[in-house]
Amino acid sequence: MDRDAKIYVAGHRGMVGSAIVRKLSSLGYTNVVTRTHAEVDLVSQQAVMDFLGQEKPDYIFMAAAKVGGIHANNTLRADFLYQNLMIETNVVHAAWQAGVNRMLFLGSSCIYPRDCPQPIREDYLLTGPLEQTNEPYAIAKIAGVKLCESYNRQYGTQYVSAMPTNLYGPNDSYDLNNSHVLPALIRKTHEAKLRGDRELVVWGSGKPMREFLYVDDMAEACVFLMENGISDGLFNIGTGEDVTIRELAETVMDVVGFDGTIVYDSAKPDGTPRKLLDVDKMKTLGWSASTGLRDGIARAYADFQERFGQSL
């Protein structure tokens, strides 16, 4: 990418989008285009066509999506399916119409079958049933991957799909009902310490295994793919290492400085038993994650304290 290329980052206020904007800025890219939801509603086909037709960016980082954790995915199923389908369909089609040949589409590791072999390779896509708690979101993201693949094949575009593992870091959501497991644990542990609690309630059994990637590493991987001229395909982005939810909770407790006892709420769902990505394709290209889990959680916790104004 030329440093003066016009780059549109969709979803720049979200965790991933803001990290991509930070990364581009640090590398000297000065012509970065952003729009808030109020300025351009990506669910509106006409709004997206008008915007991209006028701006005609050289590159698009497609990080806009409706996102959330198990509870949000499982209860807002229609919203997750409809809004994500509309956002990605509108952006991909309007980008093609506007002559935008380079795009990076952000998906999610939940696109893979619930019980597929571990670690998960890109070619396991569509080989089995999905996890039911987030099936609508997964189906929408699979459609996005196939949109990119199909426009490349039919129209010669160069739209690449990146599938991140569980992300965390600056600008994450800490809503206890709708957030993902790591930010929820950070907030719950922080509040438990403030209250002087002796116990920390963790959803599920603590046995499921999850992989976590610091969001600035994700942004680095996305820019890496675009800068290195990768023109097609699906790429897993992760660390290649996972931990149990129990180990995760213990690490968060250590970072926050809470020395209570974990209590597991078995009435809450565990979700997928294990979800570890095979990241060999990215390693072969020359990229790998650099932020360790504890260090990343410490950075995320510092961001949480700064944003919510209750330093300990």
PDB file of N, CA and C in Angstrom, residues 154-242:
ATOM      1  N   GLN A 154     -15.728 -13.906  -9.849  1.00  0.00           N
ATOM      2  CA  GLN A 154     -16.543 -13.407 -10.966  1.00  0.00           C
ATOM      3  C   GLN A 154     -16.035 -12.084 -11.526  1.00  0.00           C
ATOM      4  N   TYR A 155     -15.551 -11.192 -10.630  1.00  0.00           N
ATOM      5  CA  TYR A 155     -15.215  -9.841 -11.067  1.00  0.00           C
ATOM      6  C   TYR A 155     -13.731  -9.497 -10.986  1.00  0.00           C
ATOM      7  N   GLY A 156     -12.914 -10.414 -10.489  1.00  0.00           N
ATOM      8  CA  GLY A 156     -11.478 -10.153 -10.445  1.00  0.00           C
ATOM      9  C   GLY A 156     -11.027  -9.223  -9.346  1.00  0.00           C
ATOM     10  N   THR A 157     -11.871  -9.026  -8.321  1.00  0.00           N
ATOM     11  CA  THR A 157     -11.463  -8.213  -7.182  1.00  0.00           C
ATOM     12  C   THR A 157     -10.429  -8.973  -6.344  1.00  0.00           C
ATOM     13  N   GLN A 158      -9.847  -8.281  -5.395  1.00  0.00           N
ATOM     14  CA  GLN A 158      -8.844  -8.882  -4.509  1.00  0.00           C
ATOM     15  C   GLN A 158      -9.294  -8.664  -3.065  1.00  0.00           C
ATOM     16  N   TYR A 159     -10.292  -9.428  -2.654  1.00  0.00           N
ATOM     17  CA  TYR A 159     -10.871  -9.312  -1.327  1.00  0.00           C
ATOM     18  C   TYR A 159     -10.431 -10.499  -0.474  1.00  0.00           C
ATOM     19  N   VAL A 160      -9.731 -10.205   0.603  1.00  0.00           N
ATOM     20  CA  VAL A 160      -9.142 -11.213   1.484  1.00  0.00           C
ATOM     21  C   VAL A 160      -9.955 -11.285   2.781  1.00  0.00           C
ATOM     22  N   SER A 161     -10.073 -12.480   3.332  1.00  0.00           N
ATOM     23  CA  SER A 161     -10.809 -12.666   4.582  1.00  0.00           C
ATOM     24  C   SER A 161      -9.859 -13.087   5.700  1.00  0.00           C
ATOM     25  N   ALA A 162      -9.965 -12.404   6.836  1.00  0.00           N
ATOM     26  CA  ALA A 162      -9.147 -12.730   8.006  1.00  0.00           C
ATOM     27  C   ALA A 162     -10.060 -13.175   9.138  1.00  0.00           C
ATOM     28  N   MET A 163      -9.779 -14.354   9.699  1.00  0.00           N
ATOM     29  CA  MET A 163     -10.608 -14.905  10.763  1.00  0.00           C
ATOM     30  C   MET A 163      -9.866 -14.846  12.094  1.00  0.00           C
ATOM     31  N   PRO A 164     -10.170 -13.848  12.922  1.00  0.00           N
ATOM     32  CA  PRO A 164      -9.476 -13.750  14.204  1.00  0.00           C
ATOM     33  C   PRO A 164     -10.033 -14.721  15.232  1.00  0.00           C
ATOM     34  N   THR A 165      -9.178 -15.125  16.139  1.00  0.00           N
ATOM     35  CA  THR A 165      -9.626 -15.847  17.319  1.00  0.00           C
ATOM     36  C   THR A 165     -10.252 -14.831  18.277  1.00  0.00           C
ATOM     37  N   ASN A 166     -10.480 -15.190  19.526  1.00  0.00           N
ATOM     38  CA  ASN A 166     -11.096 -14.280  20.499  1.00  0.00           C
ATOM     39  C   ASN A 166     -10.182 -13.078  20.748  1.00  0.00           C
ATOM     40  N   LEU A 167     -10.708 -11.892  20.501  1.00  0.00           N
ATOM     41  CA  LEU A 167      -9.923 -10.676  20.618  1.00  0.00           C
ATOM     42  C   LEU A 167     -10.229  -9.931  21.910  1.00  0.00           C
ATOM     43  N   TYR A 168      -9.264  -9.157  22.371  1.00  0.00           N
ATOM     44  CA  TYR A 168      -9.442  -8.317  23.557  1.00  0.00           C
ATOM     45  C   TYR A 168      -8.458  -7.173  23.487  1.00  0.00           C
ATOM     46  N   GLY A 169      -8.719  -6.128  24.279  1.00  0.00           N
ATOM     47  CA  GLY A 169      -7.794  -5.001  24.313  1.00  0.00           C
ATOM     48  C   GLY A 169      -8.516  -3.668  24.356  1.00  0.00           C
ATOM     49  N   PRO A 170      -7.829  -2.570  24.035  1.00  0.00           N
ATOM     50  CA  PRO A 170      -8.423  -1.231  24.098  1.00  0.00           C
ATOM     51  C   PRO A 170      -9.719  -1.135  23.303  1.00  0.00           C
ATOM     52  N   ASN A 171     -10.678  -0.402  23.856  1.00  0.00           N
ATOM     53  CA  ASN A 171     -11.994  -0.164  23.251  1.00  0.00           C
ATOM     54  C   ASN A 171     -12.894  -1.394  23.263  1.00  0.00           C
ATOM     55  N   ASP A 172     -12.578  -2.381  24.063  1.00  0.00           N
ATOM     56  CA  ASP A 172     -13.442  -3.549  24.198  1.00  0.00           C
ATOM     57  C   ASP A 172     -14.731  -3.147  24.916  1.00  0.00           C
ATOM     58  N   SER A 173     -15.752  -3.983  24.791  1.00  0.00           N
ATOM     59  CA  SER A 173     -17.014  -3.771  25.507  1.00  0.00           C
ATOM     60  C   SER A 173     -16.970  -4.515  26.836  1.00  0.00           C
ATOM     61  N   TYR A 174     -17.375  -3.836  27.899  1.00  0.00           N
ATOM     62  CA  TYR A 174     -17.362  -4.449  29.235  1.00  0.00           C
ATOM     63  C   TYR A 174     -18.768  -4.611  29.798  1.00  0.00           C
ATOM     64  N   ASP A 175     -19.764  -4.598  28.910  1.00  0.00           N
ATOM     65  CA  ASP A 175     -21.142  -4.843  29.331  1.00  0.00           C
ATOM     66  C   ASP A 175     -21.267  -6.296  29.778  1.00  0.00           C
ATOM     67  N   LEU A 176     -21.727  -6.515  30.996  1.00  0.00           N
ATOM     68  CA  LEU A 176     -21.709  -7.874  31.555  1.00  0.00           C
ATOM     69  C   LEU A 176     -22.671  -8.821  30.842  1.00  0.00           C
ATOM     70  N   ASN A 177     -23.708  -8.296  30.217  1.00  0.00           N
ATOM     71  CA  ASN A 177     -24.655  -9.155  29.519  1.00  0.00           C
ATOM     72  C   ASN A 177     -24.243  -9.440  28.080  1.00  0.00           C
ATOM     73  N   ASN A 178     -23.559  -8.503  27.442  1.00  0.00           N
ATOM     74  CA  ASN A 178     -23.293  -8.626  26.011  1.00  0.00           C
ATOM     75  C   ASN A 178     -21.829  -8.746  25.638  1.00  0.00           C
ATOM     76  N   SER A 179     -20.913  -8.682  26.602  1.00  0.00           N
ATOM     77  CA  SER A 179     -19.495  -8.724  26.258  1.00  0.00           C
ATOM     78  C   SER A 179     -18.984 -10.162  26.145  1.00  0.00           C
ATOM     79  N   HIS A 180     -17.763 -10.296  25.648  1.00  0.00           N
ATOM     80  CA  HIS A 180     -17.111 -11.591  25.557  1.00  0.00           C
ATOM     81  C   HIS A 180     -16.504 -11.960  26.918  1.00  0.00           C
ATOM     82  N   VAL A 181     -15.996 -13.180  26.998  1.00  0.00           N
ATOM     83  CA  VAL A 181     -15.605 -13.721  28.297  1.00  0.00           C
ATOM     84  C   VAL A 181     -14.467 -12.940  28.956  1.00  0.00           C
ATOM     85  N   LEU A 182     -13.446 -12.557  28.212  1.00  0.00           N
ATOM     86  CA  LEU A 182     -12.298 -11.898  28.846  1.00  0.00           C
ATOM     87  C   LEU A 182     -12.628 -10.514  29.382  1.00  0.00           C
ATOM     88  N   PRO A 183     -13.238  -9.620  28.605  1.00  0.00           N
ATOM     89  CA  PRO A 183     -13.603  -8.326  29.199  1.00  0.00           C
ATOM     90  C   PRO A 183     -14.605  -8.462  30.341  1.00  0.00           C
ATOM     91  N   ALA A 184     -15.518  -9.436  30.234  1.00  0.00           N
ATOM     92  CA  ALA A 184     -16.463  -9.654  31.332  1.00  0.00           C
ATOM     93  C   ALA A 184     -15.727 -10.059  32.602  1.00  0.00           C
ATOM     94  N   LEU A 185     -14.735 -10.923  32.463  1.00  0.00           N
ATOM     95  CA  LEU A 185     -13.948 -11.346  33.621  1.00  0.00           C
ATOM     96  C   LEU A 185     -13.161 -10.179  34.223  1.00  0.00           C
ATOM     97  N   ILE A 186     -12.610  -9.330  33.365  1.00  0.00           N
ATOM     98  CA  ILE A 186     -11.864  -8.171  33.860  1.00  0.00           C
ATOM     99  C   ILE A 186     -12.774  -7.284  34.697  1.00  0.00           C
ATOM    100  N   ARG A 187     -13.959  -6.982  34.183  1.00  0.00           N
ATOM    101  CA  ARG A 187     -14.877  -6.112  34.921  1.00  0.00           C
ATOM    102  C   ARG A 187     -15.362  -6.777  36.207  1.00  0.00           C
ATOM    103  N   LYS A 188     -15.761  -8.045  36.112  1.00  0.00           N
ATOM    104  CA  LYS A 188     -16.285  -8.731  37.294  1.00  0.00           C
ATOM    105  C   LYS A 188     -15.221  -8.849  38.384  1.00  0.00           C
ATOM    106  N   THR A 189     -13.988  -9.122  37.987  1.00  0.00           N
ATOM    107  CA  THR A 189     -12.910  -9.249  38.963  1.00  0.00           C
ATOM    108  C   THR A 189     -12.584  -7.901  39.596  1.00  0.00           C
ATOM    109  N   HIS A 190     -12.556  -6.868  38.782  1.00  0.00           N
ATOM    110  CA  HIS A 190     -12.304  -5.510  39.271  1.00  0.00           C
ATOM    111  C   HIS A 190     -13.367  -5.100  40.289  1.00  0.00           C
ATOM    112  N   GLU A 191     -14.632  -5.335  39.943  1.00  0.00           N
ATOM    113  CA  GLU A 191     -15.719  -4.940  40.838  1.00  0.00           C
ATOM    114  C   GLU A 191     -15.743  -5.791  42.112  1.00  0.00           C
ATOM    115  N   ALA A 192     -15.392  -7.066  41.965  1.00  0.00           N
ATOM    116  CA  ALA A 192     -15.326  -7.929  43.148  1.00  0.00           C
ATOM    117  C   ALA A 192     -14.261  -7.428  44.118  1.00  0.00           C
ATOM    118  N   LYS A 193     -13.139  -6.974  43.576  1.00  0.00           N
ATOM    119  CA  LYS A 193     -12.078  -6.452  44.443  1.00  0.00           C
ATOM    120  C   LYS A 193     -12.532  -5.160  45.126  1.00  0.00           C
ATOM    121  N   LEU A 194     -13.197  -4.286  44.369  1.00  0.00           N
ATOM    122  CA  LEU A 194     -13.680  -3.032  44.958  1.00  0.00           C
ATOM    123  C   LEU A 194     -14.661  -3.283  46.101  1.00  0.00           C
ATOM    124  N   ARG A 195     -15.505  -4.289  45.935  1.00  0.00           N
ATOM    125  CA  ARG A 195     -16.507  -4.591  46.965  1.00  0.00           C
ATOM    126  C   ARG A 195     -15.931  -5.363  48.147  1.00  0.00           C
ATOM    127  N   GLY A 196     -14.732  -5.907  47.972  1.00  0.00           N
ATOM    128  CA  GLY A 196     -14.146  -6.727  49.013  1.00  0.00           C
ATOM    129  C   GLY A 196     -14.706  -8.137  49.045  1.00  0.00           C
ATOM    130  N   ASP A 197     -15.214  -8.618  47.888  1.00  0.00           N
ATOM    131  CA  ASP A 197     -15.769  -9.972  47.821  1.00  0.00           C
ATOM    132  C   ASP A 197     -14.677 -11.008  48.053  1.00  0.00           C
ATOM    133  N   ARG A 198     -15.104 -12.198  48.461  1.00  0.00           N
ATOM    134  CA  ARG A 198     -14.170 -13.312  48.614  1.00  0.00           C
ATOM    135  C   ARG A 198     -14.345 -14.353  47.515  1.00  0.00           C
ATOM    136  N   GLU A 199     -15.368 -14.156  46.668  1.00  0.00           N
ATOM    137  CA  GLU A 199     -15.624 -15.108  45.594  1.00  0.00           C
ATOM    138  C   GLU A 199     -15.807 -14.385  44.265  1.00  0.00           C
ATOM    139  N   LEU A 200     -15.439 -15.072  43.183  1.00  0.00           N
ATOM    140  CA  LEU A 200     -15.654 -14.581  41.823  1.00  0.00           C
ATOM    141  C   LEU A 200     -16.478 -15.617  41.081  1.00  0.00           C
ATOM    142  N   VAL A 201     -17.672 -15.226  40.621  1.00  0.00           N
ATOM    143  CA  VAL A 201     -18.547 -16.147  39.901  1.00  0.00           C
ATOM    144  C   VAL A 201     -18.171 -16.147  38.422  1.00  0.00           C
ATOM    145  N   VAL A 202     -17.884 -17.340  37.902  1.00  0.00           N
ATOM    146  CA  VAL A 202     -17.506 -17.510  36.497  1.00  0.00           C
ATOM    147  C   VAL A 202     -18.546 -18.381  35.805  1.00  0.00           C
ATOM    148  N   TRP A 203     -19.011 -17.942  34.644  1.00  0.00           N
ATOM    149  CA  TRP A 203     -20.013 -18.706  33.902  1.00  0.00           C
ATOM    150  C   TRP A 203     -19.476 -20.062  33.460  1.00  0.00           C
ATOM    151  N   GLY A 204     -20.339 -21.078  33.518  1.00  0.00           N
ATOM    152  CA  GLY A 204     -19.989 -22.392  32.999  1.00  0.00           C
ATOM    153  C   GLY A 204     -19.126 -23.193  33.963  1.00  0.00           C
ATOM    154  N   SER A 205     -18.436 -24.184  33.393  1.00  0.00           N
ATOM    155  CA  SER A 205     -17.661 -25.126  34.202  1.00  0.00           C
ATOM    156  C   SER A 205     -16.202 -24.728  34.387  1.00  0.00           C
ATOM    157  N   GLY A 206     -15.729 -23.792  33.563  1.00  0.00           N
ATOM    158  CA  GLY A 206     -14.321 -23.416  33.606  1.00  0.00           C
ATOM    159  C   GLY A 206     -13.432 -24.319  32.769  1.00  0.00           C
ATOM    160  N   LYS A 207     -14.025 -25.354  32.167  1.00  0.00           N
ATOM    161  CA  LYS A 207     -13.232 -26.342  31.426  1.00  0.00           C
ATOM    162  C   LYS A 207     -13.007 -26.034  29.942  1.00  0.00           C
ATOM    163  N   PRO A 208     -13.920 -25.305  29.284  1.00  0.00           N
ATOM    164  CA  PRO A 208     -13.688 -25.014  27.867  1.00  0.00           C
ATOM    165  C   PRO A 208     -12.352 -24.312  27.652  1.00  0.00           C
ATOM    166  N   MET A 209     -11.765 -24.550  26.482  1.00  0.00           N
ATOM    167  CA  MET A 209     -10.475 -23.943  26.164  1.00  0.00           C
ATOM    168  C   MET A 209     -10.658 -22.881  25.092  1.00  0.00           C
ATOM    169  N   ARG A 210      -9.992 -21.767  25.289  1.00  0.00           N
ATOM    170  CA  ARG A 210     -10.100 -20.649  24.360  1.00  0.00           C
ATOM    171  C   ARG A 210      -8.725 -20.048  24.070  1.00  0.00           C
ATOM    172  N   GLU A 211      -8.621 -19.505  22.890  1.00  0.00           N
ATOM    173  CA  GLU A 211      -7.424 -18.803  22.432  1.00  0.00           C
ATOM    174  C   GLU A 211      -7.733 -17.307  22.427  1.00  0.00           C
ATOM    175  N   PHE A 212      -6.782 -16.493  22.850  1.00  0.00           N
ATOM    176  CA  PHE A 212      -7.017 -15.051  22.936  1.00  0.00           C
ATOM    177  C   PHE A 212      -5.890 -14.287  22.252  1.00  0.00           C
ATOM    178  N   LEU A 213      -6.276 -13.273  21.474  1.00  0.00           N
ATOM    179  CA  LEU A 213      -5.322 -12.469  20.719  1.00  0.00           C
ATOM    180  C   LEU A 213      -5.508 -11.003  21.057  1.00  0.00           C
ATOM    181  N   TYR A 214      -4.426 -10.334  21.411  1.00  0.00           N
ATOM    182  CA  TYR A 214      -4.471  -8.898  21.692  1.00  0.00           C
ATOM    183  C   TYR A 214      -4.801  -8.158  20.405  1.00  0.00           C
ATOM    184  N   VAL A 215      -5.725  -7.210  20.473  1.00  0.00           N
ATOM    185  CA  VAL A 215      -6.295  -6.623  19.265  1.00  0.00           C
ATOM    186  C   VAL A 215      -5.272  -5.866  18.426  1.00  0.00           C
ATOM    187  N   ASP A 216      -4.237  -5.311  19.040  1.00  0.00           N
ATOM    188  CA  ASP A 216      -3.224  -4.628  18.237  1.00  0.00           C
ATOM    189  C   ASP A 216      -2.399  -5.607  17.410  1.00  0.00           C
ATOM    190  N   ASP A 217      -2.266  -6.836  17.881  1.00  0.00           N
ATOM    191  CA  ASP A 217      -1.645  -7.872  17.057  1.00  0.00           C
ATOM    192  C   ASP A 217      -2.537  -8.199  15.863  1.00  0.00           C
ATOM    193  N   MET A 218      -3.852  -8.233  16.099  1.00  0.00           N
ATOM    194  CA  MET A 218      -4.793  -8.472  15.008  1.00  0.00           C
ATOM    195  C   MET A 218      -4.686  -7.386  13.945  1.00  0.00           C
ATOM    196  N   ALA A 219      -4.636  -6.137  14.382  1.00  0.00           N
ATOM    197  CA  ALA A 219      -4.513  -5.015  13.448  1.00  0.00           C
ATOM    198  C   ALA A 219      -3.226  -5.131  12.634  1.00  0.00           C
ATOM    199  N   GLU A 220      -2.159  -5.506  13.307  1.00  0.00           N
ATOM    200  CA  GLU A 220      -0.876  -5.686  12.627  1.00  0.00           C
ATOM    201  C   GLU A 220      -0.983  -6.754  11.545  1.00  0.00           C
ATOM    202  N   ALA A 221      -1.676  -7.853  11.850  1.00  0.00           N
ATOM    203  CA  ALA A 221      -1.837  -8.934  10.876  1.00  0.00           C
ATOM    204  C   ALA A 221      -2.661  -8.473   9.677  1.00  0.00           C
ATOM    205  N   CYS A 222      -3.702  -7.695   9.925  1.00  0.00           N
ATOM    206  CA  CYS A 222      -4.544  -7.205   8.831  1.00  0.00           C
ATOM    207  C   CYS A 222      -3.756  -6.311   7.881  1.00  0.00           C
ATOM    208  N   VAL A 223      -3.008  -5.370   8.446  1.00  0.00           N
ATOM    209  CA  VAL A 223      -2.202  -4.474   7.617  1.00  0.00           C
ATOM    210  C   VAL A 223      -1.114  -5.271   6.897  1.00  0.00           C
ATOM    211  N   PHE A 224      -0.558  -6.261   7.562  1.00  0.00           N
ATOM    212  CA  PHE A 224       0.453  -7.132   6.959  1.00  0.00           C
ATOM    213  C   PHE A 224      -0.087  -7.794   5.685  1.00  0.00           C
ATOM    214  N   LEU A 225      -1.301  -8.321   5.754  1.00  0.00           N
ATOM    215  CA  LEU A 225      -1.900  -8.985   4.587  1.00  0.00           C
ATOM    216  C   LEU A 225      -2.075  -8.011   3.438  1.00  0.00           C
ATOM    217  N   MET A 226      -2.516  -6.808   3.730  1.00  0.00           N
ATOM    218  CA  MET A 226      -2.725  -5.823   2.663  1.00  0.00           C
ATOM    219  C   MET A 226      -1.399  -5.307   2.099  1.00  0.00           C
ATOM    220  N   GLU A 227      -0.439  -5.064   2.966  1.00  0.00           N
ATOM    221  CA  GLU A 227       0.848  -4.542   2.505  1.00  0.00           C
ATOM    222  C   GLU A 227       1.624  -5.556   1.677  1.00  0.00           C
ATOM    223  N   ASN A 228       1.401  -6.831   1.952  1.00  0.00           N
ATOM    224  CA  ASN A 228       2.139  -7.871   1.242  1.00  0.00           C
ATOM    225  C   ASN A 228       1.410  -8.392   0.008  1.00  0.00           C
ATOM    226  N   GLY A 229       0.376  -7.692  -0.391  1.00  0.00           N
ATOM    227  CA  GLY A 229      -0.273  -7.997  -1.654  1.00  0.00           C
ATOM    228  C   GLY A 229      -1.030  -9.305  -1.693  1.00  0.00           C
ATOM    229  N   ILE A 230      -1.468  -9.804  -0.543  1.00  0.00           N
ATOM    230  CA  ILE A 230      -2.261 -11.030  -0.528  1.00  0.00           C
ATOM    231  C   ILE A 230      -3.621 -10.707  -1.141  1.00  0.00           C
ATOM    232  N   SER A 231      -3.986 -11.401  -2.200  1.00  0.00           N
ATOM    233  CA  SER A 231      -5.119 -10.979  -3.012  1.00  0.00           C
ATOM    234  C   SER A 231      -6.356 -11.854  -2.885  1.00  0.00           C
ATOM    235  N   ASP A 232      -6.263 -12.965  -2.180  1.00  0.00           N
ATOM    236  CA  ASP A 232      -7.403 -13.870  -2.119  1.00  0.00           C
ATOM    237  C   ASP A 232      -7.192 -14.828  -0.953  1.00  0.00           C
ATOM    238  N   GLY A 233      -8.286 -15.429  -0.492  1.00  0.00           N
ATOM    239  CA  GLY A 233      -8.160 -16.494   0.484  1.00  0.00           C
ATOM    240  C   GLY A 233      -8.657 -16.147   1.869  1.00  0.00           C
ATOM    241  N   LEU A 234      -8.622 -17.159   2.704  1.00  0.00           N
ATOM    242  CA  LEU A 234      -9.076 -17.095   4.092  1.00  0.00           C
ATOM    243  C   LEU A 234      -7.884 -17.383   4.994  1.00  0.00           C
ATOM    244  N   PHE A 235      -7.661 -16.508   5.976  1.00  0.00           N
ATOM    245  CA  PHE A 235      -6.498 -16.634   6.846  1.00  0.00           C
ATOM    246  C   PHE A 235      -6.896 -16.560   8.311  1.00  0.00           C
ATOM    247  N   ASN A 236      -6.530 -17.590   9.072  1.00  0.00           N
ATOM    248  CA  ASN A 236      -6.730 -17.570  10.523  1.00  0.00           C
ATOM    249  C   ASN A 236      -5.718 -16.631  11.163  1.00  0.00           C
ATOM    250  N   ILE A 237      -6.192 -15.825  12.111  1.00  0.00           N
ATOM    251  CA  ILE A 237      -5.304 -14.927  12.854  1.00  0.00           C
ATOM    252  C   ILE A 237      -5.432 -15.259  14.335  1.00  0.00           C
ATOM    253  N   GLY A 238      -4.367 -15.738  14.925  1.00  0.00           N
ATOM    254  CA  GLY A 238      -4.388 -16.091  16.341  1.00  0.00           C
ATOM    255  C   GLY A 238      -2.983 -16.279  16.867  1.00  0.00           C
ATOM    256  N   THR A 239      -2.904 -16.861  18.060  1.00  0.00           N
ATOM    257  CA  THR A 239      -1.595 -17.116  18.678  1.00  0.00           C
ATOM    258  C   THR A 239      -1.151 -18.559  18.499  1.00  0.00           C
ATOM    259  N   GLY A 240      -2.114 -19.451  18.227  1.00  0.00           N
ATOM    260  CA  GLY A 240      -1.801 -20.874  18.140  1.00  0.00           C
ATOM    261  C   GLY A 240      -1.701 -21.543  19.494  1.00  0.00           C
ATOM    262  N   GLU A 241      -2.102 -20.831  20.573  1.00  0.00           N
ATOM    263  CA  GLU A 241      -2.069 -21.373  21.928  1.00  0.00           C
ATOM    264  C   GLU A 241      -3.394 -21.060  22.625  1.00  0.00           C
ATOM    265  N   ASP A 242      -3.850 -21.981  23.489  1.00  0.00           N
ATOM    266  CA  ASP A 242      -5.093 -21.733  24.211  1.00  0.00           C
ATOM    267  C   ASP A 242      -4.950 -22.064  25.690  1.00  0.00           C
TER     268      ASP A 242
END
